Short mmCIF file of N, CA and C in Angstrom, two decimals:
data_model
loop_
_atom_site.label_atom_id
_atom_site.label_comp_id
_atom_site.label_asym_id
_atom_site.label_seq_id
_atom_site.Cartn_x
_atom_site.Cartn_y
_atom_site.Cartn_z
N MET A 2 43.73 16.49 -48.41
CA MET A 2 43.21 15.76 -49.53
C MET A 2 41.96 15.12 -49.02
N SER A 3 41.60 14.64 -48.20
CA SER A 3 40.46 14.53 -47.41
C SER A 3 39.51 15.06 -47.46
N SER A 4 39.65 16.66 -47.37
CA SER A 4 38.76 17.37 -47.04
C SER A 4 37.76 17.60 -48.63
N GLU A 5 38.73 17.27 -49.54
CA GLU A 5 38.11 17.35 -51.07
C GLU A 5 37.40 16.01 -51.20
N ILE A 6 37.21 14.83 -50.48
CA ILE A 6 36.38 13.62 -50.42
C ILE A 6 35.15 14.10 -50.06
N PRO A 7 34.07 13.82 -50.46
CA PRO A 7 32.73 13.91 -49.76
C PRO A 7 32.46 12.93 -48.74
N PRO A 8 31.80 13.24 -47.67
CA PRO A 8 31.81 12.62 -46.51
C PRO A 8 30.95 11.26 -46.87
N GLN A 9 29.98 11.16 -48.00
CA GLN A 9 29.45 9.89 -48.14
C GLN A 9 30.51 8.73 -48.63
N VAL A 10 31.49 9.74 -49.27
CA VAL A 10 32.56 8.46 -50.15
C VAL A 10 33.55 8.27 -49.00
N GLN A 11 33.71 9.13 -47.96
CA GLN A 11 34.71 8.70 -46.94
C GLN A 11 34.01 7.69 -45.84
N ASN A 12 32.92 7.67 -45.77
CA ASN A 12 32.00 6.77 -44.86
C ASN A 12 32.14 5.34 -45.61
N GLN A 13 32.21 5.42 -47.17
CA GLN A 13 31.88 4.22 -47.66
C GLN A 13 33.37 3.64 -47.80
N LEU A 14 34.32 4.22 -48.07
CA LEU A 14 35.98 3.98 -47.85
C LEU A 14 36.13 3.22 -46.07
N ALA A 15 35.47 4.01 -44.92
CA ALA A 15 35.83 3.31 -43.93
C ALA A 15 34.88 1.88 -43.73
N GLN A 16 34.07 1.97 -44.24
CA GLN A 16 32.71 0.84 -44.25
C GLN A 16 33.88 -0.61 -44.97
N LEU A 17 34.50 -0.06 -46.23
CA LEU A 17 35.28 -1.06 -47.32
C LEU A 17 36.59 -1.53 -46.17
N GLN A 18 37.31 -0.35 -45.73
CA GLN A 18 38.33 -1.04 -44.80
C GLN A 18 37.71 -1.89 -43.46
N GLN A 19 36.69 -1.71 -43.13
CA GLN A 19 36.24 -2.26 -41.90
C GLN A 19 35.64 -3.90 -42.22
N VAL A 20 35.20 -3.99 -43.53
CA VAL A 20 34.70 -5.21 -44.09
C VAL A 20 36.15 -5.92 -44.65
N GLN A 21 37.01 -5.39 -44.88
CA GLN A 21 38.01 -5.95 -45.75
C GLN A 21 39.24 -6.58 -44.24
N GLN A 22 38.77 -5.91 -42.87
CA GLN A 22 39.59 -6.48 -41.96
C GLN A 22 38.63 -7.36 -41.22
N GLN A 23 37.50 -7.20 -41.42
CA GLN A 23 36.45 -8.40 -40.99
C GLN A 23 37.16 -10.15 -41.84
N ALA A 24 37.35 -9.81 -43.26
CA ALA A 24 37.65 -10.68 -44.22
C ALA A 24 38.68 -11.54 -43.50
N GLN A 25 40.05 -10.68 -43.22
CA GLN A 25 40.76 -10.93 -42.62
C GLN A 25 40.84 -11.64 -41.40
N ALA A 26 40.16 -11.36 -40.66
CA ALA A 26 39.91 -11.67 -39.39
C ALA A 26 39.11 -13.16 -39.45
N LEU A 27 38.41 -13.39 -40.62
CA LEU A 27 37.58 -15.00 -40.74
C LEU A 27 38.45 -15.82 -41.31
N ALA A 28 39.12 -15.37 -42.25
CA ALA A 28 40.16 -16.03 -43.14
C ALA A 28 41.07 -16.51 -41.90
N MET A 29 41.93 -15.87 -41.06
CA MET A 29 42.71 -16.27 -39.73
C MET A 29 42.18 -17.11 -39.09
N GLN A 30 40.41 -17.16 -38.73
CA GLN A 30 39.95 -18.22 -37.90
C GLN A 30 39.57 -19.24 -38.70
N LYS A 31 39.60 -19.24 -39.98
CA LYS A 31 39.07 -20.47 -40.95
C LYS A 31 40.35 -21.35 -41.13
N ASN A 32 41.71 -20.50 -41.12
CA ASN A 32 42.97 -21.51 -41.10
C ASN A 32 43.30 -22.21 -39.98
N GLN A 33 42.78 -21.25 -38.72
CA GLN A 33 43.07 -21.88 -37.41
C GLN A 33 42.24 -23.17 -37.17
N MET A 34 41.05 -23.19 -37.61
CA MET A 34 40.09 -24.10 -37.43
C MET A 34 40.40 -25.13 -38.37
N GLU A 35 40.76 -25.04 -39.72
CA GLU A 35 41.05 -25.84 -40.62
C GLU A 35 42.77 -26.76 -39.94
N SER A 36 43.38 -26.13 -39.48
CA SER A 36 44.28 -26.90 -38.72
C SER A 36 44.23 -27.60 -37.48
N MET A 37 43.39 -27.12 -36.89
CA MET A 37 42.83 -28.04 -35.68
C MET A 37 42.16 -28.90 -36.31
N LYS A 38 41.28 -29.17 -37.16
CA LYS A 38 40.66 -30.38 -37.88
C LYS A 38 41.64 -31.17 -37.95
N LYS A 39 42.49 -30.95 -38.67
CA LYS A 39 43.42 -31.70 -39.60
C LYS A 39 44.18 -32.32 -38.10
N GLU A 40 44.81 -31.75 -37.45
CA GLU A 40 45.29 -32.45 -36.29
C GLU A 40 44.57 -33.43 -35.50
N SER A 41 43.23 -33.04 -35.62
CA SER A 41 42.30 -34.23 -34.71
C SER A 41 42.09 -35.46 -35.54
N GLU A 42 41.72 -35.02 -36.92
CA GLU A 42 41.92 -36.35 -37.97
C GLU A 42 43.02 -37.18 -37.94
N MET A 43 44.31 -36.41 -37.91
CA MET A 43 45.28 -37.56 -37.51
C MET A 43 45.37 -38.06 -36.49
N ALA A 44 45.22 -37.42 -35.30
CA ALA A 44 44.98 -38.10 -33.95
C ALA A 44 44.12 -39.38 -33.82
N LEU A 45 42.83 -38.97 -34.34
CA LEU A 45 41.98 -40.34 -34.41
C LEU A 45 42.25 -41.00 -35.30
N GLU A 46 42.96 -40.85 -36.47
CA GLU A 46 43.64 -42.07 -37.40
C GLU A 46 44.32 -42.97 -36.22
N GLU A 47 45.27 -42.40 -35.48
CA GLU A 47 46.14 -43.15 -34.82
C GLU A 47 45.91 -43.74 -33.68
N LEU A 48 44.91 -43.49 -33.03
CA LEU A 48 44.14 -43.61 -31.91
C LEU A 48 43.38 -44.92 -32.75
N GLU A 49 43.07 -45.02 -33.79
CA GLU A 49 42.14 -46.27 -33.99
C GLU A 49 42.90 -47.17 -34.36
N LYS A 50 44.46 -46.93 -34.76
CA LYS A 50 45.22 -47.90 -34.83
C LYS A 50 45.67 -48.80 -33.35
N LEU A 51 45.59 -48.33 -32.44
CA LEU A 51 45.75 -48.67 -31.39
C LEU A 51 45.27 -49.97 -30.85
N SER A 52 45.63 -50.94 -30.25
CA SER A 52 44.65 -52.14 -29.49
C SER A 52 43.92 -51.60 -28.36
N ASP A 53 42.90 -52.26 -28.51
CA ASP A 53 41.76 -51.54 -27.06
C ASP A 53 42.35 -51.29 -25.87
N ASP A 54 43.29 -52.21 -25.35
CA ASP A 54 43.88 -51.90 -24.12
C ASP A 54 44.93 -50.91 -24.07
N ALA A 55 45.21 -50.30 -24.91
CA ALA A 55 46.46 -49.23 -24.84
C ALA A 55 45.96 -48.30 -23.96
N VAL A 56 46.98 -47.70 -23.17
CA VAL A 56 46.83 -46.69 -22.57
C VAL A 56 46.77 -45.30 -23.23
N VAL A 57 45.89 -44.48 -23.10
CA VAL A 57 45.75 -43.38 -23.81
C VAL A 57 45.53 -42.15 -22.64
N TYR A 58 46.11 -41.07 -23.36
CA TYR A 58 46.12 -39.75 -22.66
C TYR A 58 45.44 -38.73 -23.70
N ARG A 59 44.78 -37.93 -23.00
CA ARG A 59 44.37 -36.69 -23.34
C ARG A 59 44.56 -35.46 -22.51
N ALA A 60 44.65 -34.52 -23.63
CA ALA A 60 44.52 -32.98 -22.86
C ALA A 60 43.17 -32.63 -22.23
N VAL A 61 43.40 -31.86 -21.27
CA VAL A 61 42.34 -31.51 -20.56
C VAL A 61 42.94 -30.03 -19.78
N GLY A 62 42.85 -28.77 -20.82
CA GLY A 62 43.52 -28.02 -20.22
C GLY A 62 44.87 -27.83 -20.19
N ASP A 63 45.64 -27.74 -19.25
CA ASP A 63 46.83 -27.79 -19.15
C ASP A 63 47.34 -29.67 -18.62
N LEU A 64 46.21 -30.07 -18.21
CA LEU A 64 46.55 -31.67 -18.13
C LEU A 64 46.77 -32.76 -18.61
N GLN A 65 47.38 -33.77 -18.67
CA GLN A 65 47.09 -34.50 -19.38
C GLN A 65 46.48 -35.86 -18.55
N ILE A 66 45.27 -36.31 -19.13
CA ILE A 66 44.57 -37.22 -18.50
C ILE A 66 44.47 -38.76 -18.96
N GLN A 67 44.57 -39.98 -18.22
CA GLN A 67 44.32 -41.15 -18.70
C GLN A 67 43.24 -41.22 -19.27
N SER A 68 42.66 -42.30 -20.38
CA SER A 68 41.62 -42.50 -20.58
C SER A 68 41.34 -43.24 -21.17
N ASN A 69 40.47 -43.84 -21.45
CA ASN A 69 40.47 -45.08 -22.64
C ASN A 69 40.08 -44.95 -23.78
N LYS A 70 40.22 -46.02 -24.73
CA LYS A 70 40.50 -45.62 -26.25
C LYS A 70 38.92 -45.12 -26.60
N ASP A 71 37.90 -45.47 -26.17
CA ASP A 71 36.88 -45.69 -26.75
C ASP A 71 36.20 -44.04 -26.45
N ASP A 72 36.24 -43.98 -25.24
CA ASP A 72 36.05 -42.45 -24.77
C ASP A 72 36.63 -41.22 -25.50
N THR A 73 37.82 -41.85 -25.96
CA THR A 73 38.80 -40.27 -26.39
C THR A 73 38.67 -40.59 -28.00
N ILE A 74 38.35 -41.45 -28.57
CA ILE A 74 37.64 -41.63 -29.74
C ILE A 74 36.21 -40.84 -29.93
N THR A 75 35.42 -40.92 -28.93
CA THR A 75 34.20 -39.99 -28.91
C THR A 75 34.22 -38.66 -28.88
N LYS A 76 35.19 -38.30 -27.97
CA LYS A 76 35.47 -37.02 -27.75
C LYS A 76 36.13 -36.48 -28.96
N LEU A 77 36.91 -37.21 -29.78
CA LEU A 77 37.58 -36.71 -30.90
C LEU A 77 36.83 -36.59 -32.25
N LYS A 78 35.72 -37.45 -32.23
CA LYS A 78 34.39 -37.33 -33.13
C LYS A 78 33.82 -36.10 -32.86
N GLU A 79 33.33 -36.00 -31.55
CA GLU A 79 32.36 -34.38 -31.24
C GLU A 79 33.35 -33.61 -31.97
N ARG A 80 34.41 -33.40 -31.47
CA ARG A 80 35.34 -32.23 -31.51
C ARG A 80 35.26 -32.12 -33.15
N LEU A 81 35.71 -33.04 -34.01
CA LEU A 81 35.59 -32.69 -35.41
C LEU A 81 34.18 -32.69 -36.25
N GLU A 82 33.35 -33.02 -35.52
CA GLU A 82 31.86 -32.72 -35.69
C GLU A 82 31.79 -30.99 -35.68
N THR A 83 32.01 -30.52 -34.39
CA THR A 83 31.81 -29.27 -34.04
C THR A 83 32.71 -28.35 -34.92
N LEU A 84 34.12 -28.97 -35.32
CA LEU A 84 34.49 -27.97 -36.04
C LEU A 84 34.28 -27.94 -37.25
N SER A 85 33.69 -29.02 -37.72
CA SER A 85 33.16 -28.92 -39.03
C SER A 85 32.07 -27.83 -39.63
N LEU A 86 31.24 -27.92 -38.23
CA LEU A 86 29.99 -27.01 -38.52
C LEU A 86 30.56 -25.69 -38.28
N ARG A 87 31.58 -25.35 -37.39
CA ARG A 87 32.34 -23.88 -37.43
C ARG A 87 32.64 -23.46 -38.69
N LEU A 88 33.33 -24.38 -39.43
CA LEU A 88 33.84 -24.06 -40.64
C LEU A 88 33.09 -24.18 -41.81
N GLN A 89 32.13 -24.62 -41.78
CA GLN A 89 30.63 -24.17 -42.66
C GLN A 89 30.10 -22.97 -42.28
N SER A 90 30.06 -22.49 -41.33
CA SER A 90 29.40 -21.34 -40.76
C SER A 90 30.63 -20.16 -41.05
N THR A 91 31.68 -20.38 -41.07
CA THR A 91 32.97 -19.06 -41.23
C THR A 91 32.86 -19.13 -42.59
N THR A 92 32.77 -20.39 -43.54
CA THR A 92 32.76 -20.21 -44.96
C THR A 92 31.64 -19.32 -45.30
N ARG A 93 30.42 -19.30 -45.08
CA ARG A 93 29.36 -18.43 -45.38
C ARG A 93 29.30 -17.17 -44.63
N GLN A 94 30.13 -17.43 -43.57
CA GLN A 94 30.19 -15.52 -43.23
C GLN A 94 31.12 -14.88 -44.35
N GLU A 95 32.37 -15.55 -44.57
CA GLU A 95 33.33 -15.25 -45.92
C GLU A 95 32.77 -14.83 -47.06
N GLU A 96 31.74 -15.74 -47.23
CA GLU A 96 30.73 -15.40 -48.92
C GLU A 96 30.10 -13.90 -48.30
N ARG A 97 29.49 -14.14 -47.26
CA ARG A 97 28.77 -12.75 -47.10
C ARG A 97 29.34 -11.61 -47.01
N ILE A 98 30.75 -11.41 -46.59
CA ILE A 98 31.47 -10.42 -46.46
C ILE A 98 31.98 -10.37 -47.69
N SER A 99 32.54 -11.49 -48.72
CA SER A 99 32.98 -11.02 -49.94
C SER A 99 31.92 -10.34 -50.62
N LYS A 100 30.62 -10.69 -50.64
CA LYS A 100 29.74 -9.80 -51.17
C LYS A 100 29.50 -8.52 -50.77
N ARG A 101 29.50 -8.53 -49.59
CA ARG A 101 29.20 -6.95 -49.27
C ARG A 101 30.75 -6.05 -49.73
N PHE A 102 31.89 -6.77 -49.70
CA PHE A 102 33.30 -6.06 -49.77
C PHE A 102 32.65 -5.47 -51.44
N THR A 103 32.44 -6.83 -52.64
CA THR A 103 31.90 -6.19 -53.83
C THR A 103 31.25 -5.19 -54.22
N GLN A 104 30.37 -5.13 -53.19
CA GLN A 104 28.79 -4.23 -53.20
C GLN A 104 29.44 -2.79 -52.72
N LEU A 105 30.32 -2.69 -51.60
CA LEU A 105 31.12 -1.64 -51.77
C LEU A 105 32.27 -0.88 -52.41
N GLN A 106 32.60 -1.68 -53.41
CA GLN A 106 33.63 -1.33 -54.29
C GLN A 106 32.82 -0.94 -55.52
N GLU A 107 31.79 -1.55 -55.58
CA GLU A 107 30.99 -0.56 -56.64
C GLU A 107 30.32 0.48 -56.53
N GLN A 108 29.76 0.50 -55.12
CA GLN A 108 29.05 1.62 -54.96
C GLN A 108 30.16 2.93 -54.94
N LEU A 109 31.75 2.70 -54.70
CA LEU A 109 32.62 3.73 -54.43
C LEU A 109 32.94 3.97 -55.79
N LYS A 110 33.06 2.84 -56.58
CA LYS A 110 33.44 3.49 -58.35
C LYS A 110 32.08 4.38 -58.52
N GLN A 111 31.26 4.05 -58.52
CA GLN A 111 30.07 5.01 -58.75
C GLN A 111 30.14 6.29 -58.50
N ALA A 112 30.25 6.13 -56.86
CA ALA A 112 30.63 7.80 -56.03
C ALA A 112 31.65 8.45 -57.13
N MET A 113 32.62 7.82 -57.24
CA MET A 113 33.86 8.52 -57.77
C MET A 113 33.97 8.72 -59.08
N GLY A 114 32.77 8.49 -59.90
CA GLY A 114 32.70 8.41 -61.27
C GLY A 114 33.90 7.54 -62.19
N THR A 115 34.30 6.56 -61.75
CA THR A 115 35.08 5.68 -62.01
C THR A 115 34.11 4.41 -62.82
N GLN A 116 33.36 4.49 -62.52
CA GLN A 116 32.55 2.99 -63.08
C GLN A 116 32.86 2.91 -64.59
N GLY A 117 32.98 1.63 -65.18
CA GLY A 117 33.50 1.36 -66.52
C GLY A 117 35.23 1.64 -66.68
N GLN A 118 35.96 2.42 -66.30
CA GLN A 118 37.16 2.13 -66.04
C GLN A 118 38.25 0.99 -66.03
#
């Protein structure tokens, strides 16, 4: 069957599959970042409820390091800002991938003569 499909259409199908895989990978990354952002927001919210002299620990790799509240709040806010920027970038990438996917679908429809069906 694949020998009946013109090489140009095979190439477009391969591109379509590749774009679809990229879209899936981006969606997974975005979900992971959204989850991390939500966790950081919850941690920040709880941290701000603590008294200024509360003993606070934060994760540094595999270790838990004692830290002061203000430094930990600053680090969490920086993390939230970084995650927000990465989420914006990922959203823009998703939009570009989506447009590319739609473009390839239309090209395939035209190439296979199924336009308008």
